[in-house]
GROMACS .gro file of C-alpha atoms in nm:
model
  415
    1UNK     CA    1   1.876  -1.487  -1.336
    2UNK     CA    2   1.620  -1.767  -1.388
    3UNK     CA    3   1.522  -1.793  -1.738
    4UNK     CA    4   1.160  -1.895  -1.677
    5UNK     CA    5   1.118  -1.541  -1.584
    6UNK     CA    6   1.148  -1.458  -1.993
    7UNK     CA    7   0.885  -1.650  -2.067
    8UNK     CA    8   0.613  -1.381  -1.937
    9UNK     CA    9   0.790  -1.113  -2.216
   10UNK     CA   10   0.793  -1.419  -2.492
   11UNK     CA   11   0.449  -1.480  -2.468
   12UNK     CA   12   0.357  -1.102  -2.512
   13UNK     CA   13   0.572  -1.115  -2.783
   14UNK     CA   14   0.370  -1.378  -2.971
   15UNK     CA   15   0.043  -1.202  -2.862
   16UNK     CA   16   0.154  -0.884  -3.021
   17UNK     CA   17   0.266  -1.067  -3.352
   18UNK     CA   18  -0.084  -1.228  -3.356
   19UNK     CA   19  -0.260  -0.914  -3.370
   20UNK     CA   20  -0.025  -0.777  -3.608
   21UNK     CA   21  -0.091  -1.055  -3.845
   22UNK     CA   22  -0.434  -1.076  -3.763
   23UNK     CA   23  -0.503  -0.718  -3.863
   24UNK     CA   24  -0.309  -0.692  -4.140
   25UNK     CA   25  -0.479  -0.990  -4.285
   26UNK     CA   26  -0.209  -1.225  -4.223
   27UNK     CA   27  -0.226  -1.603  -4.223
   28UNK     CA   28  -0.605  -1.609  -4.026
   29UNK     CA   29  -0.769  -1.379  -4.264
   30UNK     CA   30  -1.062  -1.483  -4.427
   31UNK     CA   31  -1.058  -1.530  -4.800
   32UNK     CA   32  -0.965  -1.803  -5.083
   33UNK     CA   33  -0.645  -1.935  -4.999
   34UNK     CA   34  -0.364  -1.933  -5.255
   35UNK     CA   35  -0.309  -2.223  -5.529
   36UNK     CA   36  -0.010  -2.325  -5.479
   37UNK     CA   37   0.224  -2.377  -5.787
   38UNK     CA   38   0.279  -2.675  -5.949
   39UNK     CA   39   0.534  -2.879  -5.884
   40UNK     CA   40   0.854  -2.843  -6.061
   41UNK     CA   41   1.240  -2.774  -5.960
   42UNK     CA   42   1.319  -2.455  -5.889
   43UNK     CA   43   1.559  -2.225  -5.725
   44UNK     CA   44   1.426  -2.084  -5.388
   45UNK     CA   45   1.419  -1.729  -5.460
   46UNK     CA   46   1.241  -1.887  -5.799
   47UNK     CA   47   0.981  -2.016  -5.578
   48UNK     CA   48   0.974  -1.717  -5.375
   49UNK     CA   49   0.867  -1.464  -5.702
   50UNK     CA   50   0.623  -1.716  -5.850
   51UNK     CA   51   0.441  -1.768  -5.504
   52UNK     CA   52   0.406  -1.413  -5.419
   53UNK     CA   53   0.315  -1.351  -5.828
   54UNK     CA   54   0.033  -1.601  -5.816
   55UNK     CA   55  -0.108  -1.421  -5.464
   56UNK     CA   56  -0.173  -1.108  -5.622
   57UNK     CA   57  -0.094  -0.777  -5.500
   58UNK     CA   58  -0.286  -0.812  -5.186
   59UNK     CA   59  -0.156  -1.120  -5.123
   60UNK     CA   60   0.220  -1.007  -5.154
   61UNK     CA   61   0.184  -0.716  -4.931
   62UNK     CA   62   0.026  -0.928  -4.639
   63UNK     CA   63   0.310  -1.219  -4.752
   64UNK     CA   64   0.583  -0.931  -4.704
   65UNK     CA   65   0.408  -0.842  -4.373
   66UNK     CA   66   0.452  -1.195  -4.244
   67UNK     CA   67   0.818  -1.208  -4.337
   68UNK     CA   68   0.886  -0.911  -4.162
   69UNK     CA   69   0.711  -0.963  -3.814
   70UNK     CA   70   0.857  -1.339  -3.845
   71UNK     CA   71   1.200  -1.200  -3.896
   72UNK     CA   72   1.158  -0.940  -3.587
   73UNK     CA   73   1.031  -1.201  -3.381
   74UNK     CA   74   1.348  -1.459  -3.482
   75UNK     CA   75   1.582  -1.114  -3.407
   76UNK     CA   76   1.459  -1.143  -3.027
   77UNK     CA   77   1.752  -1.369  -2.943
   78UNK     CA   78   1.817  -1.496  -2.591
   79UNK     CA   79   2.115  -1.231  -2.598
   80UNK     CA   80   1.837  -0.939  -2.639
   81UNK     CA   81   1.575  -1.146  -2.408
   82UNK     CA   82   1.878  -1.111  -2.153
   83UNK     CA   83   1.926  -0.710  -2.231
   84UNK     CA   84   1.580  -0.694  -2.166
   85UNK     CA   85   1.628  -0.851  -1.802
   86UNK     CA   86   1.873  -0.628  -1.757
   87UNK     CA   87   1.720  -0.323  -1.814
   88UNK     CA   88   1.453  -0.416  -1.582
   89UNK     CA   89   1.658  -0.581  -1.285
   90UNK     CA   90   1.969  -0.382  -1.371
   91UNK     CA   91   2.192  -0.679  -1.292
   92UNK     CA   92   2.493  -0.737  -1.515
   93UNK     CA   93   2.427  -0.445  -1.729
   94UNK     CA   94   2.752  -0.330  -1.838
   95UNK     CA   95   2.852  -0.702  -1.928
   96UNK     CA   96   2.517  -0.752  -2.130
   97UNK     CA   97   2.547  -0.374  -2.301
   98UNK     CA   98   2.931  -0.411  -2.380
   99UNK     CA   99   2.833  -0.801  -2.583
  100UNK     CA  100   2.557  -0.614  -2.772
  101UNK     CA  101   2.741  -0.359  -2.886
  102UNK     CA  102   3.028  -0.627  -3.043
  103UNK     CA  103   2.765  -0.820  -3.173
  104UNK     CA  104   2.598  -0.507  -3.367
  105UNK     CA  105   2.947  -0.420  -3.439
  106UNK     CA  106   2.982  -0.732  -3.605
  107UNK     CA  107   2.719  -0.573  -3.928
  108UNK     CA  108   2.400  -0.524  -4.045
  109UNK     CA  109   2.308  -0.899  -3.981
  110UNK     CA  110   2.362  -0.862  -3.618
  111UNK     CA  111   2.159  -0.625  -3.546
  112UNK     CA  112   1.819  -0.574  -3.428
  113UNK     CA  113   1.516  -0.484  -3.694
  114UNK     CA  114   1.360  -0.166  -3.608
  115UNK     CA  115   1.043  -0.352  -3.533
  116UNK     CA  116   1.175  -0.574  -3.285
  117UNK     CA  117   1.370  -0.295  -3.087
  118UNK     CA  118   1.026  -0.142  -3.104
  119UNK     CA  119   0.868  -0.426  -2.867
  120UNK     CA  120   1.186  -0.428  -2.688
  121UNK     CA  121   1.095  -0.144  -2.625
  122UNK     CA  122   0.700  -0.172  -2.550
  123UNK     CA  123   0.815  -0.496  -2.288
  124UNK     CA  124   1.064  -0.269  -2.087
  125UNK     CA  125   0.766  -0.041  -2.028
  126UNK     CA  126   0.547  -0.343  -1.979
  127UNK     CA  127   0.735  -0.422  -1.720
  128UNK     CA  128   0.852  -0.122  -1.523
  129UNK     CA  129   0.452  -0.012  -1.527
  130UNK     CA  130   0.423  -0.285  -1.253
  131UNK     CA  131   0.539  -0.061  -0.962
  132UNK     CA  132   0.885   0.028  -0.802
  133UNK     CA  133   1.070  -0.235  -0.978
  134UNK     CA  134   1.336   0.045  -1.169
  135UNK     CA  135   1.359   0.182  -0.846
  136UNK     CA  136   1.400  -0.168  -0.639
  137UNK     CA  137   1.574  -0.347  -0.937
  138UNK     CA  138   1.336  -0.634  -0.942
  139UNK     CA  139   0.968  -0.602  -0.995
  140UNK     CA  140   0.853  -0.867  -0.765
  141UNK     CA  141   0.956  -0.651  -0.476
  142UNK     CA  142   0.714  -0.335  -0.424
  143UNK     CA  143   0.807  -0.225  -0.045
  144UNK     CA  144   0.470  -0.014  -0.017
  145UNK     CA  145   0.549   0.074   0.341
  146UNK     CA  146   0.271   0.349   0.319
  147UNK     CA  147  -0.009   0.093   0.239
  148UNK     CA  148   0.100  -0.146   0.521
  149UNK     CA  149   0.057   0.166   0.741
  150UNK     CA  150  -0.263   0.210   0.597
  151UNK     CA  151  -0.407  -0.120   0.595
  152UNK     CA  152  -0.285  -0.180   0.906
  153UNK     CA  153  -0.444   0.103   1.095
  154UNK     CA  154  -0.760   0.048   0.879
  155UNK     CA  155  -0.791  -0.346   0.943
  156UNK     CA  156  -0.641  -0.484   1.229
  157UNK     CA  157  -0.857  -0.411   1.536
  158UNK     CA  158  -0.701  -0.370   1.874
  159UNK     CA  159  -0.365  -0.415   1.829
  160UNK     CA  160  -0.190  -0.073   1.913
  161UNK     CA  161   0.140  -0.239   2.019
  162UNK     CA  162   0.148  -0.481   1.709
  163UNK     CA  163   0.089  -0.195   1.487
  164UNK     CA  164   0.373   0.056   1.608
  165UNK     CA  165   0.622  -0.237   1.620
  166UNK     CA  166   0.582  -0.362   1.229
  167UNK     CA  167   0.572  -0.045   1.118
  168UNK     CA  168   0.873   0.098   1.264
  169UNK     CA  169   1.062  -0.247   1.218
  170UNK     CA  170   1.004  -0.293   0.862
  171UNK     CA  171   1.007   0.091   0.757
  172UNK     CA  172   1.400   0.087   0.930
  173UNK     CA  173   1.466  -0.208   0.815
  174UNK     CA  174   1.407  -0.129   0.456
  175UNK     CA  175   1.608   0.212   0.476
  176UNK     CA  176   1.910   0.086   0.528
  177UNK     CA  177   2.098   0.023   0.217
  178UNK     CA  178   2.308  -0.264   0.412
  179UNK     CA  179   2.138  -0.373   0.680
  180UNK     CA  180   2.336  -0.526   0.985
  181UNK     CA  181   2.152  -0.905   0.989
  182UNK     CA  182   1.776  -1.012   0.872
  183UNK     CA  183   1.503  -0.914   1.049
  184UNK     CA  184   1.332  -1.095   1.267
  185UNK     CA  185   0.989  -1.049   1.439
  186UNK     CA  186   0.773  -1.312   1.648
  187UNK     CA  187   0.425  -1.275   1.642
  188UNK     CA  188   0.256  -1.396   2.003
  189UNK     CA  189  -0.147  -1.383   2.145
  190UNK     CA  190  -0.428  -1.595   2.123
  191UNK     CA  191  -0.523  -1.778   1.783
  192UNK     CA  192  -0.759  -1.523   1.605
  193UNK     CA  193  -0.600  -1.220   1.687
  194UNK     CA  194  -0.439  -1.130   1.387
  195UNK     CA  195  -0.081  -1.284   1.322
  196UNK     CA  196  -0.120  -1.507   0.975
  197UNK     CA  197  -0.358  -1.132   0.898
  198UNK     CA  198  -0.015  -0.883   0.935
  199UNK     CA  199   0.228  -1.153   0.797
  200UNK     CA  200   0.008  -1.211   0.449
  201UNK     CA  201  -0.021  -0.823   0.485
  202UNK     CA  202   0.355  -0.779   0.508
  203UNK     CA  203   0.363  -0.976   0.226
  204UNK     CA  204   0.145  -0.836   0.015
  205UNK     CA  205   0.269  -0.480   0.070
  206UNK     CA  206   0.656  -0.608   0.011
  207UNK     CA  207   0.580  -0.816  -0.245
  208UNK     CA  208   0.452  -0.834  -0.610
  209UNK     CA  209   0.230  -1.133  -0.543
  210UNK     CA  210   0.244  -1.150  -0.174
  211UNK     CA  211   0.235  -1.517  -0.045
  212UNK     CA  212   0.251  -1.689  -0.379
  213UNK     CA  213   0.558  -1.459  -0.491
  214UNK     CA  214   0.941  -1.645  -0.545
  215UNK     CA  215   1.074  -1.422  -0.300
  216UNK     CA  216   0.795  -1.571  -0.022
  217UNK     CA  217   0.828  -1.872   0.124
  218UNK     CA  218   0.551  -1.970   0.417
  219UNK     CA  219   0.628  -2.294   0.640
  220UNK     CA  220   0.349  -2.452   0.845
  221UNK     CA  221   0.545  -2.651   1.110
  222UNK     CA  222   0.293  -2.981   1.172
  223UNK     CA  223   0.204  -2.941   0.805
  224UNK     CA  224   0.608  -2.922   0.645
  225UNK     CA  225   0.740  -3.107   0.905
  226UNK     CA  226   0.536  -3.362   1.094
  227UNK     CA  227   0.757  -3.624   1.199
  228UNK     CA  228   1.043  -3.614   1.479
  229UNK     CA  229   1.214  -3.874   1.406
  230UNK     CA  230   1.323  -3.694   0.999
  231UNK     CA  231   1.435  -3.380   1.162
  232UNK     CA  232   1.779  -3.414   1.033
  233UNK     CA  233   1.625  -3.441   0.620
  234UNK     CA  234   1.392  -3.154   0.700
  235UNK     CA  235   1.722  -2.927   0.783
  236UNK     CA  236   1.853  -2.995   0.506
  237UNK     CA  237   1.545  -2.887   0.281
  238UNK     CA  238   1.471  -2.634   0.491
  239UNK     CA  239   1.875  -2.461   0.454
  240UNK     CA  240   1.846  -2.561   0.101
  241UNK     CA  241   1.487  -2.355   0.040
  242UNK     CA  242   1.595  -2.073   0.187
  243UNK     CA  243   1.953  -2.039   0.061
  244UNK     CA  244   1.754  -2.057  -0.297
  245UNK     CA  245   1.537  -1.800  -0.259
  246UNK     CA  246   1.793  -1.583  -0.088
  247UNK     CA  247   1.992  -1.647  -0.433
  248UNK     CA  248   1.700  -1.618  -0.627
  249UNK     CA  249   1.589  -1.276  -0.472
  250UNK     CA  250   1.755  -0.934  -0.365
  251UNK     CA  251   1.531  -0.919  -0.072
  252UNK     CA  252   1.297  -1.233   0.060
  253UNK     CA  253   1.056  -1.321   0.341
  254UNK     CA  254   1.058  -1.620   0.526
  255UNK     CA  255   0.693  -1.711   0.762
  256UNK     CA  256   0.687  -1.978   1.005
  257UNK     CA  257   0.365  -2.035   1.096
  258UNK     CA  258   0.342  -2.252   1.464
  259UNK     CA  259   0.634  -2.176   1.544
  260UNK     CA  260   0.610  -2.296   1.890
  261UNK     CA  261   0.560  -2.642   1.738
  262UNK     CA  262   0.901  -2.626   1.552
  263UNK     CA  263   1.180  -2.884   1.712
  264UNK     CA  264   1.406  -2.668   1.862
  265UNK     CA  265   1.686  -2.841   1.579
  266UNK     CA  266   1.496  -2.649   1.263
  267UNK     CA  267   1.525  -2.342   1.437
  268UNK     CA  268   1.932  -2.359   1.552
  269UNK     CA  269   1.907  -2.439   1.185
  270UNK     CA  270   1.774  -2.095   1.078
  271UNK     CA  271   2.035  -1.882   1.295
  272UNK     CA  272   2.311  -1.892   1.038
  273UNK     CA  273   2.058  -1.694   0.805
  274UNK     CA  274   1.968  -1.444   1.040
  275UNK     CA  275   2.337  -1.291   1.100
  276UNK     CA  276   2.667  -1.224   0.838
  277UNK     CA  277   2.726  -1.494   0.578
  278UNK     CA  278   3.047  -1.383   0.333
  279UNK     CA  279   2.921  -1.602   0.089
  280UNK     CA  280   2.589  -1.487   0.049
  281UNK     CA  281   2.396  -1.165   0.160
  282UNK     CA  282   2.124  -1.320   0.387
  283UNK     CA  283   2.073  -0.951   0.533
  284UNK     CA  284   1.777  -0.834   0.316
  285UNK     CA  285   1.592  -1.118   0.471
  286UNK     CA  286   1.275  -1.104   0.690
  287UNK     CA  287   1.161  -1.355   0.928
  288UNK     CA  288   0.851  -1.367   1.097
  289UNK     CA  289   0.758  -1.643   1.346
  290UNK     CA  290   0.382  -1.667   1.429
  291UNK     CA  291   0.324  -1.835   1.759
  292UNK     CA  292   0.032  -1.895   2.033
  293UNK     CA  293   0.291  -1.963   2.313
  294UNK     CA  294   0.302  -1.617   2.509
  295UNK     CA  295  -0.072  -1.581   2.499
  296UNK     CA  296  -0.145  -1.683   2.816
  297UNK     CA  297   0.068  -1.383   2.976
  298UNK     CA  298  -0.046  -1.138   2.757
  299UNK     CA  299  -0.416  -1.194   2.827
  300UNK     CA  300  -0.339  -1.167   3.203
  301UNK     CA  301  -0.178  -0.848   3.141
  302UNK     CA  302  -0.434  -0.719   2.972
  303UNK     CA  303  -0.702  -0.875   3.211
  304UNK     CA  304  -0.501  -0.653   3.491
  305UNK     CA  305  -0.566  -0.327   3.298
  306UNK     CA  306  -0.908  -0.404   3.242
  307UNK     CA  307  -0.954  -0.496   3.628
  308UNK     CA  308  -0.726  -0.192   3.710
  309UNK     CA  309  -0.981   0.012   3.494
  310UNK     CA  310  -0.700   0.131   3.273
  311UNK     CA  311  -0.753   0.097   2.886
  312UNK     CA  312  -0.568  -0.101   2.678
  313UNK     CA  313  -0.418   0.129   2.492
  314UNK     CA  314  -0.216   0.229   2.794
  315UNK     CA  315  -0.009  -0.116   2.787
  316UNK     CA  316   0.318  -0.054   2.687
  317UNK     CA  317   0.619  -0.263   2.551
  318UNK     CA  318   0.842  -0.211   2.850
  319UNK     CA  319   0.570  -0.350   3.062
  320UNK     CA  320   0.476  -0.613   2.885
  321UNK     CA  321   0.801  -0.760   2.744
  322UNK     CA  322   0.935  -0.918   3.048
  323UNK     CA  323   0.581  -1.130   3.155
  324UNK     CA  324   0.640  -1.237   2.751
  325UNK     CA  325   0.994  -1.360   2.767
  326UNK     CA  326   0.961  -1.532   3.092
  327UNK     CA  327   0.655  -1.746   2.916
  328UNK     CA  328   0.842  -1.838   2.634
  329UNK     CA  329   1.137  -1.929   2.867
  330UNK     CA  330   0.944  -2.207   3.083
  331UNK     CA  331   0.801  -2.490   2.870
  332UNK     CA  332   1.098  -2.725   2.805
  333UNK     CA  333   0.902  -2.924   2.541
  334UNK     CA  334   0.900  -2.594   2.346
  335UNK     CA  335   1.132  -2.505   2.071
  336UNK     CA  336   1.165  -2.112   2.182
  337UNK     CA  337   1.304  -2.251   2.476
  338UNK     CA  338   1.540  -2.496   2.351
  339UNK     CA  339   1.678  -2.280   2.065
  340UNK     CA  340   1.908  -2.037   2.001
  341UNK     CA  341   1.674  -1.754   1.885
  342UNK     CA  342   1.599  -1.670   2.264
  343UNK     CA  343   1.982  -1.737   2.400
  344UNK     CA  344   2.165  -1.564   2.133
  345UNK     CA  345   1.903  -1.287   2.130
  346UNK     CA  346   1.839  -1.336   1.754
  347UNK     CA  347   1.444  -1.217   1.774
  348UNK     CA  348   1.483  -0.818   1.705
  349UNK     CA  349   1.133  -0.806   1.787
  350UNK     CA  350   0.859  -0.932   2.019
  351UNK     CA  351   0.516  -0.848   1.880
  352UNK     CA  352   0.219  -0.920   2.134
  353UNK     CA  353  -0.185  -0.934   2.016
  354UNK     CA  354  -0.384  -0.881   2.250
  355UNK     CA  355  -0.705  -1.057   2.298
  356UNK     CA  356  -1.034  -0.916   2.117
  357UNK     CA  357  -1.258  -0.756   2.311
  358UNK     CA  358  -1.659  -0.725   2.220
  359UNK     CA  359  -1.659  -0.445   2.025
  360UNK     CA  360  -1.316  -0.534   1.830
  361UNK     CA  361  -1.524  -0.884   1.677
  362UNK     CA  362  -1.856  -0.604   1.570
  363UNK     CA  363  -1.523  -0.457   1.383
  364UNK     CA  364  -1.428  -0.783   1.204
  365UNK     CA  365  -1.835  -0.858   1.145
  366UNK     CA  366  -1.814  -0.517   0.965
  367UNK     CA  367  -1.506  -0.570   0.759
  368UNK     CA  368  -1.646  -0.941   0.645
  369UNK     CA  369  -1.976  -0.770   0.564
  370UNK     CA  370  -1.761  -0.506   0.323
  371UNK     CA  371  -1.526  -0.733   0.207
  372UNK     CA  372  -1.842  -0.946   0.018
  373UNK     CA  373  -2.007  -0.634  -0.060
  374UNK     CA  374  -2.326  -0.754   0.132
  375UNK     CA  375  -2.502  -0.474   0.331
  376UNK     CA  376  -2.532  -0.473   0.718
  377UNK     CA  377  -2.706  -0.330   1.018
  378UNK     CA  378  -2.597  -0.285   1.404
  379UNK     CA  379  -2.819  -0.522   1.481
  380UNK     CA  380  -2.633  -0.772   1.238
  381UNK     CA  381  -2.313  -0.681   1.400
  382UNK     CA  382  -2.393  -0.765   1.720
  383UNK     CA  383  -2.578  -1.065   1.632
  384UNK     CA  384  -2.230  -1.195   1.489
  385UNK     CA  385  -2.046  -1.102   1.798
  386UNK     CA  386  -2.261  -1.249   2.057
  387UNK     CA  387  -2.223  -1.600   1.884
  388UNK     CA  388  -1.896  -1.593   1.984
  389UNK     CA  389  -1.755  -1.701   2.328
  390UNK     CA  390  -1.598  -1.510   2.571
  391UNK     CA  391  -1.374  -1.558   2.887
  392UNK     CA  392  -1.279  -1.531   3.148
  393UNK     CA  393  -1.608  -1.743   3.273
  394UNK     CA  394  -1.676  -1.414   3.551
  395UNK     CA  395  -1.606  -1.119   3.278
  396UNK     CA  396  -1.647  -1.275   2.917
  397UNK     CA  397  -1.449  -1.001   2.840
  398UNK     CA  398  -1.210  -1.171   2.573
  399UNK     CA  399  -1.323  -1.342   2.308
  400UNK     CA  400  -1.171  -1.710   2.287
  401UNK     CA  401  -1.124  -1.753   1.947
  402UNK     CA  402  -1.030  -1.360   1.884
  403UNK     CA  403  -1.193  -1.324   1.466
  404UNK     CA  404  -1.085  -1.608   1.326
  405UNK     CA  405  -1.463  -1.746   1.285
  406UNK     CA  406  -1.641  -1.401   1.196
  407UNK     CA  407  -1.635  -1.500   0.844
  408UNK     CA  408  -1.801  -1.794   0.841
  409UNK     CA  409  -2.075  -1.639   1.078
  410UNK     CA  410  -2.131  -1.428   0.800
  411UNK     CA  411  -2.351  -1.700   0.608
  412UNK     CA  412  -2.592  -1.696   0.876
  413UNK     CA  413  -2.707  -1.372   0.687
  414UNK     CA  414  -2.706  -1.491   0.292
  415UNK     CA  415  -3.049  -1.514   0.151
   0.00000   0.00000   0.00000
């Protein structure tokens, strides 16, 4: 267990002492300060008497105050800073409880003032008020499968397939005490459709923190790892980074964002994390790989319903799934293709977005409009969705660029 994470409980500590002392009229209260006594050679519990004597009563109770808080705060030892940790993560606990009780065996100097067991205490509950984390074992891991649901089906705009699949993949996933292997989804459609939306959802919902959690780690694959030619050094950081957070964390989520851009070496890289390790549990892992490659099929799939005058709603997995694969299968210059993730069948799921239609972007225009808390009209909507474009040239039925603008359209309308 890292001890940076004590730090957070330390610093409340001090906070609380402050306003101890600072109501009891402690060492910041106002007033003349005490003369100190001359100068002469004394015993210490000499010097003690005659400094508290020459405070005055006032003085001595707020001096005996300060002794006590500084005593409760010096009783916080790493060993009860570490029986805190384990109360809340629940790791290690019968080694942790069976030292403290030897140590408070030991006598009265051992063991720990009344006051400090009190914020012991008052930090447990500090931290357990977070969420799940008594029920998880660590509180940067929430699992709010219910609020993915709901923000999902609130949010993301015409995606019925993309919907069903996260939510049925993560809730199993997270049921099973021991899961089989990590999971793995991979996000395909058009830029703008909603794939970096879901994955900072998923994270968000799983997460204490979402992206900028310990347990989270989000690659960009021209930003982390833009040269060829150092392939070899970026496996290695890459293995290393995720074998740390897989130590660091009982359960962790791994995002690679381009995914189609990845050399085909990172991700034959990745497999060994995806299935049975005996030397570390990589199975409460989730990877998600967000890719454009696969659009093109989708669209034309969609464009076939829409021609077909069936709605889109009626495109189902089964049909679609095949035209996906054989996409991903054909450009040799593209990772997917080259890897193992496709051969081996390591991808548990293929998640498709669909292209935007019209009436999806008035959606997004709405949600940006709510999300600043600035007012809006119909007319306002649609203004924001016709400055979009749309294709094919004949239908301009999809738009190009899905809702990954809307927001900055949204300016057009700021007084």
């Amino acid at each position: 267990m890292g001890q940076d994470v004590l730090w957070v409980p330390v610093g409340l500590a001090c906070c609380l002492l402050l306003l101890l002392l600072g109501g009891s009229g402690g060492l910041g209260s106002r007033g003349t300060p005490p003369t100190p006594p001359a100068p002469q050679t004394r015993g210490p519990w000499e010097e003690e008497r005659s400094f508290m004597a020459e405070m005055g009563p006032w003085g001595r109770v707020r001096y005996e105050a300060v002794k006590k808080h500084l005593g409760a705060v010096g009783a916080l030892s790493k060993r009860y800073w570490q029986y805190l940790a384990c109360k809340v993560w629940q790791e290690g606990c019968k080694e942790e409880e069976g030292a403290a009780e030897r140590e408070s065996s030991r006598g009265p100097g051992w063991s720990l003032p009344l006051v400090g067991q009190d914020y012991l205490e008052i930090l447990s509950a500090w931290y357990c008020s977070f969420g799940k984390c008594c029920e998880t074992g660590d509180c940067r891991i929430v699992n709010n499968v219910t609020g993915l649901e709901a923000d999902l089906n609130g949010q993301l705009h015409g995606q019925h397939l993309a919907k069903e699949i996260v939510i049925r993949a993560v809730r199993g996933f997270l049921r099973g005490r021991r899961p089989e292997g990590a999971l793995v989804l991979s996000f395909h459609g058009w830029s703008g459709t909603g794939k970096n939306f879901v994955a900072r959802m998923v994270a968000s919902h799983l997460f204490r923190g979402g992206l900028k959690s310990d347990c989270v780690r989000l690659f960009i694959s021209l930003f982390h790892f833009p040269h060829q030619q150092h392939v070899d050094l970026y496996k290695a950081q890459l293995k290393k980074q995720i074998s740390e957070t897989v130590q660091l964390c009982k359960q962790s989520l791994f995002i690679f964002d381009e995914a189609e851009k990845l050399h085909f070496g990172l991700l034959d890289a990745i497999k060994p994390f995806m299935a049975h390790s005996d030397e570390v549990d990589y199975q409460r892992s989730i990877f998600l790989f967000l890719s454009n490659l696969g659009g093109n099929a989708i669209n034309e799939v969609a464009l076939d319903f829409w021609r077909a005058g069936r709605a889109r709603e009626e495109i189902s997995m089964e049909f679609l799934e095949p035209w996906l694969k054989l996409e991903l299968q054909e450009p040799e210059e593209s990772g997917y293709a080259r890897s193992h993730l496709l051969k081996e069948n390591l991808i548990d799921f293929f998640v498709p977005f669909l292209p935007l239609e019209y009436h999806h972007v008035k959606l997004c225009a709405r949600d940006a409009f709510l999300a600043r808390g600035l007012p809006y009209t119909e007319a306002a909507l649609d203004e924001v969705a016709r400055m979009m474009v749309y294709v094919p040239k004949e239908e301009k039925l999809f738009s190009a660029q899905g809702c990954k603008s809307v927001s900055q359209r949204i300016n057009y309308f700021l007084p």
